[in-house]
Structure formats: structure tokens, C-alpha cells
mmCIF file of C-alpha atoms in Angstrom:
data_model
loop_
_atom_site.group_PDB
_atom_site.id
_atom_site.type_symbol
_atom_site.label_atom_id
_atom_site.label_comp_id
_atom_site.label_asym_id
_atom_site.label_seq_id
_atom_site.Cartn_x
_atom_site.Cartn_y
_atom_site.Cartn_z
ATOM 1 C CA SER A 23 0.000 0.000 0.000
ATOM 2 C CA CYS A 24 1.062 3.636 -0.569
ATOM 3 C CA THR A 25 1.784 5.565 2.643
ATOM 4 C CA VAL A 26 3.117 8.837 1.202
ATOM 5 C CA ASP A 27 1.218 12.118 1.244
ATOM 6 C CA PRO A 28 -0.241 13.229 -2.105
ATOM 7 C CA GLU A 29 1.170 16.099 -4.075
ATOM 8 C CA LYS A 30 -0.660 19.281 -3.133
ATOM 9 C CA ALA A 31 -1.400 22.607 -4.807
ATOM 10 C CA GLU A 32 -3.051 25.607 -3.190
ATOM 11 C CA ILE A 33 -4.234 28.545 -5.307
ATOM 12 C CA ILE A 34 -5.215 31.958 -3.972
ATOM 13 C CA GLU A 35 -6.706 34.380 -6.497
ATOM 14 C CA LEU A 36 -8.174 37.875 -6.378
ATOM 15 C CA GLY A 37 -9.680 39.227 -9.569
ATOM 16 C CA GLY A 38 -12.228 41.500 -11.117
ATOM 17 C CA LYS A 39 -14.110 42.164 -14.331
ATOM 18 C CA TRP A 40 -15.109 45.524 -15.763
ATOM 19 C CA ASP A 41 -17.721 45.885 -18.508
ATOM 20 C CA LEU A 42 -16.871 49.205 -20.171
ATOM 21 C CA ASN A 43 -19.988 48.883 -22.276
ATOM 22 C CA SER A 44 -22.285 46.095 -23.344
ATOM 23 C CA LYS A 45 -19.676 44.700 -25.749
ATOM 24 C CA LEU A 46 -16.187 45.186 -24.235
ATOM 25 C CA SER A 47 -14.927 43.583 -21.008
ATOM 26 C CA LEU A 48 -11.633 43.950 -19.150
ATOM 27 C CA THR A 49 -10.367 41.428 -16.589
ATOM 28 C CA ALA A 50 -7.521 41.407 -14.082
ATOM 29 C CA ALA A 51 -6.377 38.866 -11.509
ATOM 30 C CA LEU A 52 -3.590 38.449 -8.984
ATOM 31 C CA PHE A 53 -2.841 34.891 -7.924
ATOM 32 C CA ARG A 54 -0.449 32.662 -6.003
ATOM 33 C CA ASN A 55 0.051 28.959 -6.676
ATOM 34 C CA GLU A 56 1.886 27.013 -3.968
ATOM 35 C CA ARG A 57 2.862 23.444 -4.786
ATOM 36 C CA SER A 58 4.162 20.968 -2.228
ATOM 37 C CA ASN A 59 5.032 17.301 -1.838
ATOM 38 C CA TYR A 60 6.237 16.979 -5.408
ATOM 39 C CA ARG A 61 9.042 14.638 -6.382
ATOM 40 C CA VAL A 62 12.655 15.689 -5.975
ATOM 41 C CA ALA A 63 15.720 13.519 -6.378
ATOM 42 C CA SER A 64 17.313 12.126 -3.250
ATOM 43 C CA ASN A 65 20.908 13.292 -2.861
ATOM 44 C CA ASP A 66 21.711 10.270 -0.718
ATOM 45 C CA PRO A 67 23.312 7.539 -2.880
ATOM 46 C CA THR A 68 22.051 4.939 -0.419
ATOM 47 C CA ILE A 69 18.462 5.978 -1.209
ATOM 48 C CA PRO A 70 18.287 5.994 -5.020
ATOM 49 C CA VAL A 71 14.635 6.977 -5.189
ATOM 50 C CA ALA A 72 12.722 10.220 -5.452
ATOM 51 C CA GLN A 73 11.462 11.923 -2.306
ATOM 52 C CA LEU A 74 8.177 13.824 -2.034
ATOM 53 C CA ASP A 75 9.772 16.850 -0.357
ATOM 54 C CA GLY A 76 9.621 19.478 -3.109
ATOM 55 C CA ALA A 77 7.948 22.869 -2.748
ATOM 56 C CA ALA A 78 7.553 25.755 -5.195
ATOM 57 C CA ARG A 79 5.643 29.004 -5.567
ATOM 58 C CA VAL A 80 4.355 31.000 -8.520
ATOM 59 C CA ASP A 81 3.013 34.540 -8.095
ATOM 60 C CA GLY A 82 1.231 35.944 -11.117
ATOM 61 C CA LEU A 83 -0.770 38.701 -12.756
ATOM 62 C CA ALA A 84 -3.249 38.101 -15.593
ATOM 63 C CA LEU A 85 -4.869 40.848 -17.676
ATOM 64 C CA GLY A 86 -7.415 40.434 -20.449
ATOM 65 C CA ALA A 87 -9.599 42.362 -22.878
ATOM 66 C CA THR A 88 -12.430 40.811 -24.891
ATOM 67 C CA GLY A 89 -15.134 42.264 -27.099
ATOM 68 C CA GLN A 90 -15.735 45.134 -29.470
ATOM 69 C CA ILE A 91 -13.955 48.477 -29.260
ATOM 70 C CA THR A 92 -16.283 49.861 -31.933
ATOM 71 C CA ALA A 93 -19.061 48.342 -34.007
ATOM 72 C CA ASP A 94 -16.450 47.273 -36.591
ATOM 73 C CA TRP A 95 -13.370 46.619 -34.438
ATOM 74 C CA SER A 96 -13.116 43.501 -32.235
ATOM 75 C CA ILE A 97 -10.294 42.432 -29.942
ATOM 76 C CA PHE A 98 -9.212 39.477 -27.826
ATOM 77 C CA ALA A 99 -6.029 40.022 -25.821
ATOM 78 C CA ASN A 100 -4.389 38.665 -22.688
ATOM 79 C CA TYR A 101 -1.139 39.162 -20.815
ATOM 80 C CA THR A 102 0.370 37.044 -18.041
ATOM 81 C CA TYR A 103 3.284 37.747 -15.722
ATOM 82 C CA LEU A 104 4.694 34.861 -13.655
ATOM 83 C CA ASN A 105 7.281 35.061 -10.881
ATOM 84 C CA SER A 106 8.299 31.511 -9.985
ATOM 85 C CA LYS A 107 10.630 30.213 -7.288
ATOM 86 C CA VAL A 108 11.822 26.876 -5.936
ATOM 87 C CA ILE A 109 11.121 26.854 -2.190
ATOM 88 C CA GLN A 110 12.683 23.417 -1.654
ATOM 89 C CA GLY A 111 14.336 21.375 -4.368
ATOM 90 C CA ALA A 112 16.047 18.620 -2.346
ATOM 91 C CA ASP A 113 14.971 16.043 0.195
ATOM 92 C CA ASP A 114 14.381 17.152 3.789
ATOM 93 C CA VAL A 115 17.688 15.745 5.098
ATOM 94 C CA PHE A 116 19.863 17.616 2.639
ATOM 95 C CA ALA A 117 17.736 20.772 2.857
ATOM 96 C CA ALA A 118 18.307 20.820 6.639
ATOM 97 C CA GLN A 119 22.054 20.555 5.998
ATOM 98 C CA GLY A 120 22.028 23.596 3.697
ATOM 99 C CA ARG A 121 22.578 21.435 0.628
ATOM 100 C CA ASP A 122 19.470 22.409 -1.316
ATOM 101 C CA PHE A 123 21.356 23.888 -4.258
ATOM 102 C CA VAL A 124 18.352 24.785 -6.418
ATOM 103 C CA LYS A 125 16.502 26.650 -3.676
ATOM 104 C CA GLY A 126 15.678 30.148 -4.888
ATOM 105 C CA ASP A 127 16.017 29.267 -8.579
ATOM 106 C CA ASP A 128 13.238 29.960 -11.068
ATOM 107 C CA LEU A 129 11.116 26.991 -12.076
ATOM 108 C CA LEU A 130 12.029 25.377 -15.371
ATOM 109 C CA GLN A 131 10.139 26.401 -18.518
ATOM 110 C CA VAL A 132 8.035 29.045 -16.773
ATOM 111 C CA PRO A 133 8.306 32.287 -18.797
ATOM 112 C CA ASP A 134 8.110 35.585 -16.948
ATOM 113 C CA HIS A 135 5.964 37.170 -19.664
ATOM 114 C CA ALA A 136 3.413 35.847 -22.160
ATOM 115 C CA PHE A 137 1.091 37.833 -24.407
ATOM 116 C CA SER A 138 -1.423 37.148 -27.158
ATOM 117 C CA LEU A 139 -3.624 39.383 -29.280
ATOM 118 C CA PHE A 140 -6.139 38.813 -32.050
ATOM 119 C CA THR A 141 -8.084 41.670 -33.583
ATOM 120 C CA THR A 142 -10.385 42.047 -36.584
ATOM 121 C CA TYR A 143 -11.840 45.020 -38.440
ATOM 122 C CA GLU A 144 -14.880 45.034 -40.701
ATOM 123 C CA LEU A 145 -14.616 46.954 -43.988
ATOM 124 C CA ARG A 146 -18.342 46.858 -44.589
ATOM 125 C CA GLN A 147 -18.365 48.913 -47.771
ATOM 126 C CA TRP A 148 -16.452 46.070 -49.472
ATOM 127 C CA ASN A 149 -17.867 43.165 -47.412
ATOM 128 C CA VAL A 150 -14.316 42.440 -46.226
ATOM 129 C CA GLN A 151 -12.916 41.541 -42.810
ATOM 130 C CA VAL A 152 -9.198 41.894 -42.034
ATOM 131 C CA GLY A 153 -7.513 40.488 -38.946
ATOM 132 C CA TYR A 154 -4.147 40.330 -37.238
ATOM 133 C CA GLY A 155 -2.821 38.193 -34.406
ATOM 134 C CA VAL A 156 0.415 37.942 -32.475
ATOM 135 C CA THR A 157 1.727 35.651 -29.740
ATOM 136 C CA TYR A 158 4.683 36.432 -27.494
ATOM 137 C CA GLN A 159 6.512 33.904 -25.336
ATOM 138 C CA GLY A 160 9.134 35.267 -22.968
ATOM 139 C CA GLU A 161 12.424 33.738 -21.900
ATOM 140 C CA SER A 162 12.395 30.827 -19.480
ATOM 141 C CA TYR A 163 15.074 28.877 -17.647
ATOM 142 C CA LEU A 164 16.137 25.470 -18.944
ATOM 143 C CA THR A 165 18.587 24.671 -16.124
ATOM 144 C CA GLN A 166 18.909 25.184 -12.387
ATOM 145 C CA HIS A 167 21.897 25.375 -10.059
ATOM 146 C CA ALA A 168 23.430 22.142 -8.844
ATOM 147 C CA GLN A 169 26.095 20.820 -6.516
ATOM 148 C CA ILE A 170 29.793 21.142 -7.341
ATOM 149 C CA THR A 171 30.737 17.517 -6.919
ATOM 150 C CA ASN A 172 34.465 18.028 -6.348
ATOM 151 C CA SER A 173 34.146 20.639 -3.615
ATOM 152 C CA ASN A 174 34.447 19.951 0.100
ATOM 153 C CA PRO A 175 32.101 20.858 1.615
ATOM 154 C CA PRO A 176 29.684 20.622 -1.329
ATOM 155 C CA ALA A 177 28.848 24.004 -2.827
ATOM 156 C CA ARG A 178 26.363 25.507 -5.256
ATOM 157 C CA THR A 179 27.493 26.031 -8.844
ATOM 158 C CA THR A 180 28.052 29.586 -10.029
ATOM 159 C CA ILE A 181 27.802 28.730 -13.728
ATOM 160 C CA PRO A 182 25.279 31.045 -15.469
ATOM 161 C CA LEU A 183 21.964 29.327 -16.026
ATOM 162 C CA VAL A 184 20.721 28.562 -19.533
ATOM 163 C CA LYS A 185 17.652 30.399 -20.854
ATOM 164 C CA SER A 186 15.476 29.847 -23.881
ATOM 165 C CA ASP A 187 15.050 32.664 -26.396
ATOM 166 C CA ASP A 188 11.865 34.678 -26.393
ATOM 167 C CA TYR A 189 9.875 34.942 -29.615
ATOM 168 C CA TRP A 190 6.996 36.673 -31.398
ATOM 169 C CA VAL A 191 4.783 34.833 -33.898
ATOM 170 C CA HIS A 192 2.457 36.821 -36.180
ATOM 171 C CA ARG A 193 -0.571 35.723 -38.175
ATOM 172 C CA ALA A 194 -3.080 37.437 -40.461
ATOM 173 C CA THR A 195 -6.484 36.775 -41.976
ATOM 174 C CA ILE A 196 -8.649 38.364 -44.654
ATOM 175 C CA ALA A 197 -12.175 37.360 -45.590
ATOM 176 C CA TRP A 198 -14.555 38.399 -48.353
ATOM 177 C CA MET A 199 -18.313 37.874 -48.050
ATOM 178 C CA PRO A 200 -19.779 38.413 -51.545
ATOM 179 C CA THR A 201 -23.203 37.404 -50.203
ATOM 180 C CA GLN A 202 -24.661 36.884 -46.755
ATOM 181 C CA ASP A 203 -24.197 33.105 -47.068
ATOM 182 C CA VAL A 204 -20.750 32.876 -48.697
ATOM 183 C CA GLU A 205 -17.353 33.535 -47.090
ATOM 184 C CA ILE A 206 -13.947 33.172 -48.737
ATOM 185 C CA ARG A 207 -11.104 33.422 -46.221
ATOM 186 C CA LEU A 208 -7.306 33.397 -46.376
ATOM 187 C CA ASN A 209 -5.392 32.610 -43.155
ATOM 188 C CA VAL A 210 -1.607 32.991 -42.939
ATOM 189 C CA ASN A 211 0.128 31.565 -39.851
ATOM 190 C CA ASN A 212 3.657 32.578 -38.806
ATOM 191 C CA LEU A 213 3.411 35.498 -41.212
ATOM 192 C CA LEU A 214 7.104 36.479 -40.939
ATOM 193 C CA ASP A 215 8.307 32.853 -41.062
ATOM 194 C CA LYS A 216 9.897 33.158 -37.618
ATOM 195 C CA THR A 217 12.119 30.307 -36.435
ATOM 196 C CA TYR A 218 11.227 29.391 -32.868
ATOM 197 C CA TYR A 219 11.180 26.341 -30.608
ATOM 198 C CA THR A 220 8.673 24.816 -28.209
ATOM 199 C CA ARG A 221 8.829 22.011 -25.628
ATOM 200 C CA LEU A 222 12.476 22.753 -24.904
ATOM 201 C CA ARG A 223 14.436 20.465 -22.585
ATOM 202 C CA ASN A 224 17.625 20.961 -20.631
ATOM 203 C CA ASN A 225 19.376 18.254 -22.681
ATOM 204 C CA GLY A 226 19.229 20.284 -25.882
ATOM 205 C CA TRP A 227 16.091 18.692 -27.355
ATOM 206 C CA ALA A 228 13.337 20.965 -28.667
ATOM 207 C CA THR A 229 10.437 20.971 -31.118
ATOM 208 C CA PRO A 230 10.610 23.526 -33.967
ATOM 209 C CA GLY A 231 7.568 25.759 -34.245
ATOM 210 C CA ASP A 232 5.357 25.686 -37.327
ATOM 211 C CA LYS A 233 6.733 27.313 -40.465
ATOM 212 C CA ARG A 234 4.760 29.895 -42.407
ATOM 213 C CA SER A 235 1.623 28.385 -43.908
ATOM 214 C CA ALA A 236 -1.455 29.659 -45.719
ATOM 215 C CA THR A 237 -4.966 28.233 -45.916
ATOM 216 C CA LEU A 238 -7.706 29.322 -48.308
ATOM 217 C CA THR A 239 -11.239 28.228 -47.435
ATOM 218 C CA ALA A 240 -14.696 28.809 -48.869
ATOM 219 C CA ASN A 241 -17.773 28.437 -46.663
ATOM 220 C CA TYR A 242 -21.418 28.398 -47.690
ATOM 221 C CA ARG A 243 -24.207 28.639 -45.121
ATOM 222 C CA PHE A 244 -27.632 27.198 -45.901
#
């Protein structure tokens, strides 16, 4: 039978929503996410198993805007700021001995800043809609500090930590509605053909983001 405590997460959030008019809403939220009892490696070679002693904290701010600025101009946007920190990254024994060498580091793959926007505008005199979107992903850490194995007593490394690059990805759309029931739309993703990577790992592996692509569709409603 399993006798260990489960991993825990506690979230505290304070937020609000403002309806500037019947069609445009703004949101804002402050939050804290505290995680405990997650797996960390045991530093004791006689106990080659993970220990459920980890603890981490993420403080954040989320802002959003959704709706219509004017009768012809619509927007969907959000921004997130995250401040992450390892509270305990080693087992209890080594943490008590001052040998928790990742304590105070940022969490891996948690960007400080993230932003997305999509907006459209109706050119009603031509039955045309144009739109633009952008996504921003900020830098994030791929490594944390570790123990210098040849030092006595053991010490924390001072090697600069490795970060991922931040990136912007743009997209665009244009649609023509020759009649009320017909729509012809062109979507272009990664408009500037930006090279970027997702799902990065600290061993050098990563997944390239999608290259520029275009899709032309025709829709008929009946």
C-alpha cells in the first residue's frame, strides 16, 4: 500500500471584471500557486529513489480584454506575468544541511511574460474583414543550479543558467463575403516565417515551431 502524502497545490486568487460597455470587457487577476510534496531527487546515494519533499511558488498577474472596441473593431487580448521560485528542491535531510542547491532558482520552462492578441476590423463597404494576431513567449530557464561535486564541503554552482530565447509569432487573416451566405477566407500563420522552438528540454532537445503556412477556405451557409 502507498503511505506517502499526495502532491498538493493551493491557489489563492483575487480578480475583477469591468464591462466598459455592453460589448467590451476587461479582466484582471492576482494569484499565487503554492505546490508541495512533489518529487525531488534524493541526494543520498544509499536511497536511489525520489522523495516527495519538493515545494515551489508562482506569483502571477493576468490581464485580459475581450469584445468590441467599436461596431467594426473587435479584440481578444491577454497578458500574463509569472514570478516563480523553488522553495525546496532537495529532500528534507539535505535541505536541513544547507545542501538544497536549487533553492531560490526559477522553475524550469516558466516564462516571466506571455502575451497574445487577435483583432479584426470590418470593412463593410467592401464586405471584407481583415484580422491580425500575435503571440509572445518570454524567456524561461532550462537549467537550475546544482552541486559542485568536487568541492568539500559541497557548494552551489556559479555557472550562469541557460535560458530559452523569447519569440513573437504573427498571423493574419482576410475574408470576403460576396453574399450573406458565402465567405472566402485566407489565413496565414507565422506570417514572418519566424524560427522558434517549443517544448524545450535541458538536454538540448526541442520541437521547432510551425513554419509559415497559408490556408484558403470557402464556406457556404444554408
